[in-house]
Amino acid sequence: MNTQRKLDLAWLMLVVLSVGGAGIGSTDRSGLAVAVIVALVMALKLRLVSTYFLELHEAHPRIRTAVHTFCYGMPILVILTTAFGASLARLTGALI
């Protein structure tokens, strides 16, 4: 598969994931299951952008590691914040 085709498919996947994310956001559901789905969509979109549009394969390994850490760290933080939001609020409130 040529590079242009890969970029087109990555862009199409980003559009599909964005529409799916909007569909999830338009529901009135909340909870850990929704947060996990949102985090998965976020991780997929971040990985697609970092792989196909940021050209990380040419970046310094430290930059590549930092971006990949961000791509997987942010969705994990979304899940942890949803699961332990009240505890984190008390903890950070006590620190201030």
CSV table of C-alpha atoms in Angstrom, one decimal:
chain,number,residue,atom,x,y,z
A,1,MET,CA,0.0,0.0,0.0
A,2,ASN,CA,1.5,3.4,-1.0
A,3,THR,CA,1.9,6.3,1.4
A,4,GLN,CA,-1.0,8.4,0.0
A,5,ARG,CA,-3.4,5.5,0.5
A,6,LYS,CA,-2.2,5.0,4.1
A,7,LEU,CA,-2.7,8.7,4.8
A,8,ASP,CA,-6.2,8.6,3.2
A,9,LEU,CA,-7.2,5.6,5.3
A,10,ALA,CA,-5.8,7.2,8.5
A,11,TRP,CA,-7.7,10.4,7.7
A,12,LEU,CA,-10.9,8.4,7.1
A,13,MET,CA,-10.4,6.5,10.3
A,14,LEU,CA,-10.0,9.8,12.2
A,15,VAL,CA,-13.3,11.1,10.7
A,16,VAL,CA,-15.1,7.9,11.7
A,17,LEU,CA,-13.7,8.0,15.2
A,18,SER,CA,-14.6,11.7,15.5
A,19,VAL,CA,-18.2,11.0,14.5
A,20,GLY,CA,-18.3,8.0,16.8
A,21,GLY,CA,-17.0,10.2,19.6
A,22,ALA,CA,-19.6,12.8,18.9
A,23,GLY,CA,-22.3,10.1,19.1
A,24,ILE,CA,-21.0,8.9,22.4
A,25,GLY,CA,-20.9,12.5,23.7
A,26,SER,CA,-24.5,13.2,22.6
A,27,THR,CA,-25.8,10.4,24.9
A,28,ASP,CA,-26.7,11.2,28.5
A,29,ARG,CA,-24.9,8.2,29.8
A,30,SER,CA,-21.9,8.5,32.1
A,31,GLY,CA,-19.8,6.2,34.2
A,32,LEU,CA,-16.7,4.2,33.9
A,33,ALA,CA,-17.8,2.2,30.8
A,34,VAL,CA,-18.3,5.4,28.8
A,35,ALA,CA,-14.9,6.7,30.1
A,36,VAL,CA,-13.2,3.6,28.9
A,37,ILE,CA,-14.8,3.9,25.5
A,38,VAL,CA,-13.8,7.6,25.2
A,39,ALA,CA,-10.3,6.7,26.3
A,40,LEU,CA,-10.0,4.0,23.7
A,41,VAL,CA,-11.2,6.4,21.0
A,42,MET,CA,-8.8,9.0,22.3
A,43,ALA,CA,-5.9,6.6,22.2
A,44,LEU,CA,-6.6,5.4,18.7
A,45,LYS,CA,-6.9,9.0,17.4
A,46,LEU,CA,-3.7,10.1,19.1
A,47,ARG,CA,-1.9,7.1,17.8
A,48,LEU,CA,-3.1,7.6,14.2
A,49,VAL,CA,-2.1,11.3,14.3
A,50,SER,CA,1.3,10.5,15.8
A,51,THR,CA,2.0,7.7,13.4
A,52,TYR,CA,0.8,9.1,10.1
A,53,PHE,CA,0.9,12.9,10.4
A,54,LEU,CA,3.7,13.7,12.8
A,55,GLU,CA,6.3,11.5,11.1
A,56,LEU,CA,7.6,10.2,14.4
A,57,HIS,CA,9.7,7.5,12.7
A,58,GLU,CA,12.1,10.3,11.8
A,59,ALA,CA,12.1,12.0,15.2
A,60,HIS,CA,14.7,11.6,17.9
A,61,PRO,CA,13.9,8.5,20.1
A,62,ARG,CA,13.3,10.7,23.2
A,63,ILE,CA,10.7,12.8,21.3
A,64,ARG,CA,9.1,9.6,20.0
A,65,THR,CA,9.0,8.2,23.5
A,66,ALA,CA,7.5,11.4,24.9
A,67,VAL,CA,4.8,11.5,22.3
A,68,HIS,CA,3.9,7.8,22.7
A,69,THR,CA,3.8,8.3,26.5
A,70,PHE,CA,1.4,11.2,26.0
A,71,CYS,CA,-0.7,9.0,23.6
A,72,TYR,CA,-1.2,6.3,26.1
A,73,GLY,CA,-0.9,8.4,29.3
A,74,MET,CA,-3.8,10.8,28.6
A,75,PRO,CA,-6.4,8.0,28.1
A,76,ILE,CA,-5.2,6.3,31.3
A,77,LEU,CA,-5.6,9.6,33.2
A,78,VAL,CA,-9.2,10.0,31.8
A,79,ILE,CA,-10.1,6.5,33.1
A,80,LEU,CA,-8.4,7.1,36.5
A,81,THR,CA,-10.1,10.5,36.9
A,82,THR,CA,-13.5,9.0,36.2
A,83,ALA,CA,-12.9,6.0,38.5
A,84,PHE,CA,-11.3,7.9,41.4
A,85,GLY,CA,-12.4,11.5,40.8
A,86,ALA,CA,-13.7,12.2,44.3
A,87,SER,CA,-10.6,10.8,45.9
A,88,LEU,CA,-8.3,12.8,43.6
A,89,ALA,CA,-10.3,16.0,44.4
A,90,ARG,CA,-9.8,15.4,48.1
A,91,LEU,CA,-6.2,14.6,47.7
A,92,THR,CA,-5.4,17.7,45.5
A,93,GLY,CA,-7.6,19.9,47.7
A,94,ALA,CA,-5.5,18.8,50.7
A,95,LEU,CA,-2.3,19.6,48.9
A,96,ILE,CA,-3.4,23.2,48.2
